[in-house]
Each structure stands twice: as structure tokens, then as C-alpha cells.
Short mmCIF file of C-alpha atoms in Angstrom, two decimals:
data_model
loop_
_atom_site.label_atom_id
_atom_site.label_comp_id
_atom_site.label_asym_id
_atom_site.label_seq_id
_atom_site.Cartn_x
_atom_site.Cartn_y
_atom_site.Cartn_z
CA MET A 16 17.26 -41.63 11.92
CA LEU A 17 13.68 -41.28 13.14
CA GLY A 18 11.76 -44.46 13.44
CA GLU A 19 11.53 -47.70 15.28
CA HIS A 20 14.67 -49.37 16.63
CA ARG A 21 14.72 -53.01 17.64
CA TYR A 22 17.03 -54.71 20.12
CA GLN A 23 17.66 -58.35 20.81
CA VAL A 24 19.33 -60.19 23.65
CA HIS A 25 19.64 -63.92 24.27
CA SER A 26 19.23 -64.97 27.91
CA SER A 27 20.39 -68.45 28.88
CA TRP A 28 19.88 -69.93 32.34
CA THR A 29 23.03 -71.82 33.29
CA GLY A 30 22.15 -72.57 36.89
CA ASN A 31 20.71 -76.09 36.69
CA ARG A 32 22.50 -78.05 39.43
CA GLY A 33 21.14 -81.35 38.13
CA SER A 34 17.58 -81.33 39.44
CA GLY A 35 16.29 -78.19 37.71
CA THR A 36 13.79 -76.16 39.68
CA SER A 37 12.73 -79.04 41.91
CA GLY A 38 12.90 -76.66 44.88
CA TYR A 39 13.56 -72.99 45.58
CA ARG A 40 17.00 -73.74 47.02
CA ASP A 41 17.88 -76.39 44.42
CA TYR A 42 18.98 -74.17 41.55
CA ASP A 43 21.49 -71.43 40.89
CA ARG A 44 20.33 -68.08 39.53
CA THR A 45 23.19 -67.68 37.03
CA VAL A 46 22.22 -66.37 33.60
CA THR A 47 24.35 -65.56 30.57
CA LEU A 48 23.23 -62.54 28.54
CA THR A 49 24.42 -62.56 24.93
CA ILE A 50 24.21 -60.00 22.15
CA ALA A 51 25.91 -60.78 18.85
CA GLY A 52 29.27 -59.05 18.54
CA LYS A 53 29.45 -58.00 22.20
CA PRO A 54 31.06 -59.62 25.26
CA ASP A 55 28.73 -61.87 27.22
CA ILE A 56 27.52 -60.74 30.63
CA THR A 57 27.24 -63.32 33.38
CA ALA A 58 24.40 -62.23 35.62
CA SER A 59 22.41 -63.50 38.57
CA SER A 60 19.65 -62.40 40.88
CA ASP A 61 20.50 -60.06 43.75
CA LYS A 62 21.89 -61.71 46.89
CA PRO A 63 18.65 -61.32 48.94
CA PHE A 64 16.96 -63.44 46.25
CA ARG A 65 19.52 -66.28 46.51
CA GLY A 66 21.73 -64.80 43.82
CA ASP A 67 25.45 -64.30 43.42
CA SER A 68 26.49 -60.85 44.65
CA THR A 69 29.62 -60.93 42.45
CA LYS A 70 27.52 -60.87 39.27
CA TRP A 71 25.38 -58.13 37.70
CA ASN A 72 21.68 -58.45 38.52
CA PRO A 73 18.63 -56.96 36.75
CA GLU A 74 18.43 -54.10 39.24
CA ASP A 75 22.11 -53.22 38.66
CA LEU A 76 21.56 -53.30 34.91
CA LEU A 77 18.51 -51.02 35.09
CA LEU A 78 20.39 -48.50 37.23
CA ALA A 79 23.40 -48.68 34.89
CA ALA A 80 21.15 -48.16 31.86
CA LEU A 81 19.62 -45.02 33.40
CA SER A 82 23.02 -43.63 34.36
CA GLU A 83 24.63 -44.31 30.97
CA CYS A 84 21.63 -43.06 29.00
CA HIS A 85 21.66 -39.76 30.90
CA LEU A 86 25.43 -39.44 30.44
CA LEU A 87 25.24 -39.96 26.67
CA SER A 88 22.21 -37.67 26.30
CA TYR A 89 23.96 -35.06 28.43
CA LEU A 90 27.12 -35.08 26.32
CA HIS A 91 24.97 -34.49 23.22
CA ALA A 92 23.06 -31.67 24.94
CA CYS A 93 26.35 -30.04 25.91
CA VAL A 94 27.67 -30.16 22.36
CA GLN A 95 24.50 -28.43 21.17
CA ALA A 96 24.80 -25.81 23.94
CA GLY A 97 28.48 -25.12 23.23
CA VAL A 98 29.60 -26.62 26.55
CA VAL A 99 32.91 -28.48 26.53
CA VAL A 100 32.78 -31.37 29.02
CA VAL A 101 36.21 -32.68 30.02
CA ASP A 102 35.13 -35.16 32.70
CA TYR A 103 31.89 -36.81 33.84
CA GLU A 104 31.23 -39.27 36.64
CA ASP A 105 27.99 -40.40 38.21
CA GLU A 106 27.19 -42.10 41.51
CA ALA A 107 23.67 -43.34 40.80
CA THR A 108 21.47 -44.93 43.45
CA GLY A 109 18.07 -46.59 43.29
CA VAL A 110 15.44 -47.73 45.75
CA MET A 111 13.42 -50.87 45.05
CA VAL A 112 10.58 -51.87 47.35
CA GLU A 113 9.17 -55.39 47.67
CA ASP A 114 5.39 -55.69 47.68
CA GLY A 115 5.16 -58.70 50.03
CA LEU A 116 3.60 -60.83 47.28
CA GLY A 117 6.85 -61.92 45.65
CA GLY A 118 7.23 -58.85 43.45
CA GLY A 119 8.09 -55.22 43.81
CA ALA A 120 9.17 -52.16 41.91
CA PHE A 121 11.68 -49.37 41.88
CA ARG A 122 10.38 -46.36 43.80
CA GLU A 123 13.00 -43.93 42.52
CA VAL A 124 16.47 -43.47 41.11
CA THR A 125 18.81 -40.57 41.80
CA LEU A 126 21.63 -39.72 39.43
CA ARG A 127 24.49 -37.67 40.87
CA PRO A 128 26.55 -36.51 37.91
CA ARG A 129 29.80 -34.70 38.68
CA VAL A 130 30.72 -32.76 35.56
CA VAL A 131 33.91 -30.84 34.81
CA VAL A 132 33.71 -28.29 32.01
CA ALA A 133 36.52 -26.49 30.21
CA ASP A 134 35.67 -23.00 31.48
CA ALA A 135 33.73 -21.45 34.39
CA SER A 136 31.65 -19.42 31.91
CA MET A 137 30.00 -22.72 30.88
CA HIS A 138 28.60 -23.62 34.33
CA GLU A 139 25.08 -22.30 33.81
CA ALA A 140 24.62 -23.91 30.39
CA ALA A 141 26.18 -27.14 31.67
CA ALA A 142 23.72 -27.28 34.56
CA ALA A 143 20.77 -26.56 32.24
CA ALA A 144 21.83 -29.32 29.86
CA HIS A 145 20.83 -31.92 32.47
CA HIS A 146 17.17 -31.03 31.92
CA GLN A 147 17.50 -31.51 28.17
CA ALA A 148 19.38 -34.77 28.69
CA HIS A 149 16.58 -36.07 30.89
CA GLU A 150 14.03 -35.21 28.20
CA TRP A 151 16.08 -37.09 25.58
CA CYS A 152 16.98 -40.17 27.64
CA PHE A 153 15.14 -43.13 26.12
CA ILE A 154 15.50 -45.22 29.27
CA ALA A 155 14.27 -42.52 31.69
CA ASN A 156 11.29 -42.00 29.39
CA SER A 157 10.53 -45.72 29.57
CA VAL A 158 10.28 -46.21 33.33
CA ASN A 159 7.29 -45.53 35.58
CA PHE A 160 9.18 -44.10 38.55
CA PRO A 161 10.92 -40.75 39.06
CA VAL A 162 14.53 -40.29 38.02
CA HIS A 163 16.00 -37.43 40.05
CA HIS A 164 19.17 -35.48 39.30
CA GLU A 165 21.56 -34.00 41.82
CA ALA A 166 24.14 -32.59 39.44
CA PHE A 167 27.30 -30.73 40.33
CA VAL A 168 29.26 -28.74 37.75
CA THR A 169 32.76 -27.38 38.16
CA SER A 170 35.53 -26.27 35.82
CA ARG A 171 39.14 -27.24 35.65
#
């Protein structure tokens, strides 16, 4: 299982309104993201960048990737720690700052996992598993900004 893993996505711009990129306001930002064997994702830029707010944008996808990666890593850490998770939800937020030169970067992301475990005796181990999950998360280890965790654990 150790080794190099490769991923591939096909991105296709579908926003040509007939005159291509003849002007900043002359084209739509719609993109179709395709991976063989998976449903397509219709995406766009964020609304402040003349995008369609009803579609996923790159910033949404990055935040979703961080949230899901932590969730999956956390479930694995809990199995190893003997913690039985019965419910998990996250309300992740991120802050991106423009640089005034047409670019920008994320400053930080905060994950807010709300975890329900099978028994109150598992609370301490369940809370500690977030640290291990962060260490294992491929996506969090790939970004150059802090990913904070404000976890809450309860039992049923």
C-alpha cells in the first residue's frame, strides 16, 4: 500500500458564449470536472469573481477535501483506538484573502467536527484521535496554511 498514488481529472471549460475570452465580462466561468466512473461535477468560479453561486467553486472543493479527509482519517484513528463512532458531522469554514494583484490564498481553515460515540468512556480517546487524524490527512499535509480543529465529542 505504500508508494506513489496518481490521480487524474479532466477539466473542460463550457462557458464560451460565442466570443471566447474577448473580454472579462464576455465569458461564463462554467467548468465540467470529469473523472472516469464518477458523476461529473459542474463547477464555476465564486460569485465575487463573476461565477455562478449555485455551482461548486475551487474554494468550496478545497474546503470539502479538507473536511472529508479529516473525517475519513478520524474514523480510521478511532477504529485503531477502540472508539466506536456512531455519528459525525462537520461545519468547516475557511478564510481566503485576496492579495490585490489578482491572486490570493487561504489564510486558514477551521474544522468543527461534532462526533457521537457509543459510550461516554470513549470521550477522551475520541478527542485524542483528532490529532492522529490530522497527522494522517493527506490533504491537510499538502496545504501551506493552518488547519484548526474545534472538535466536540458526546455520547448517545
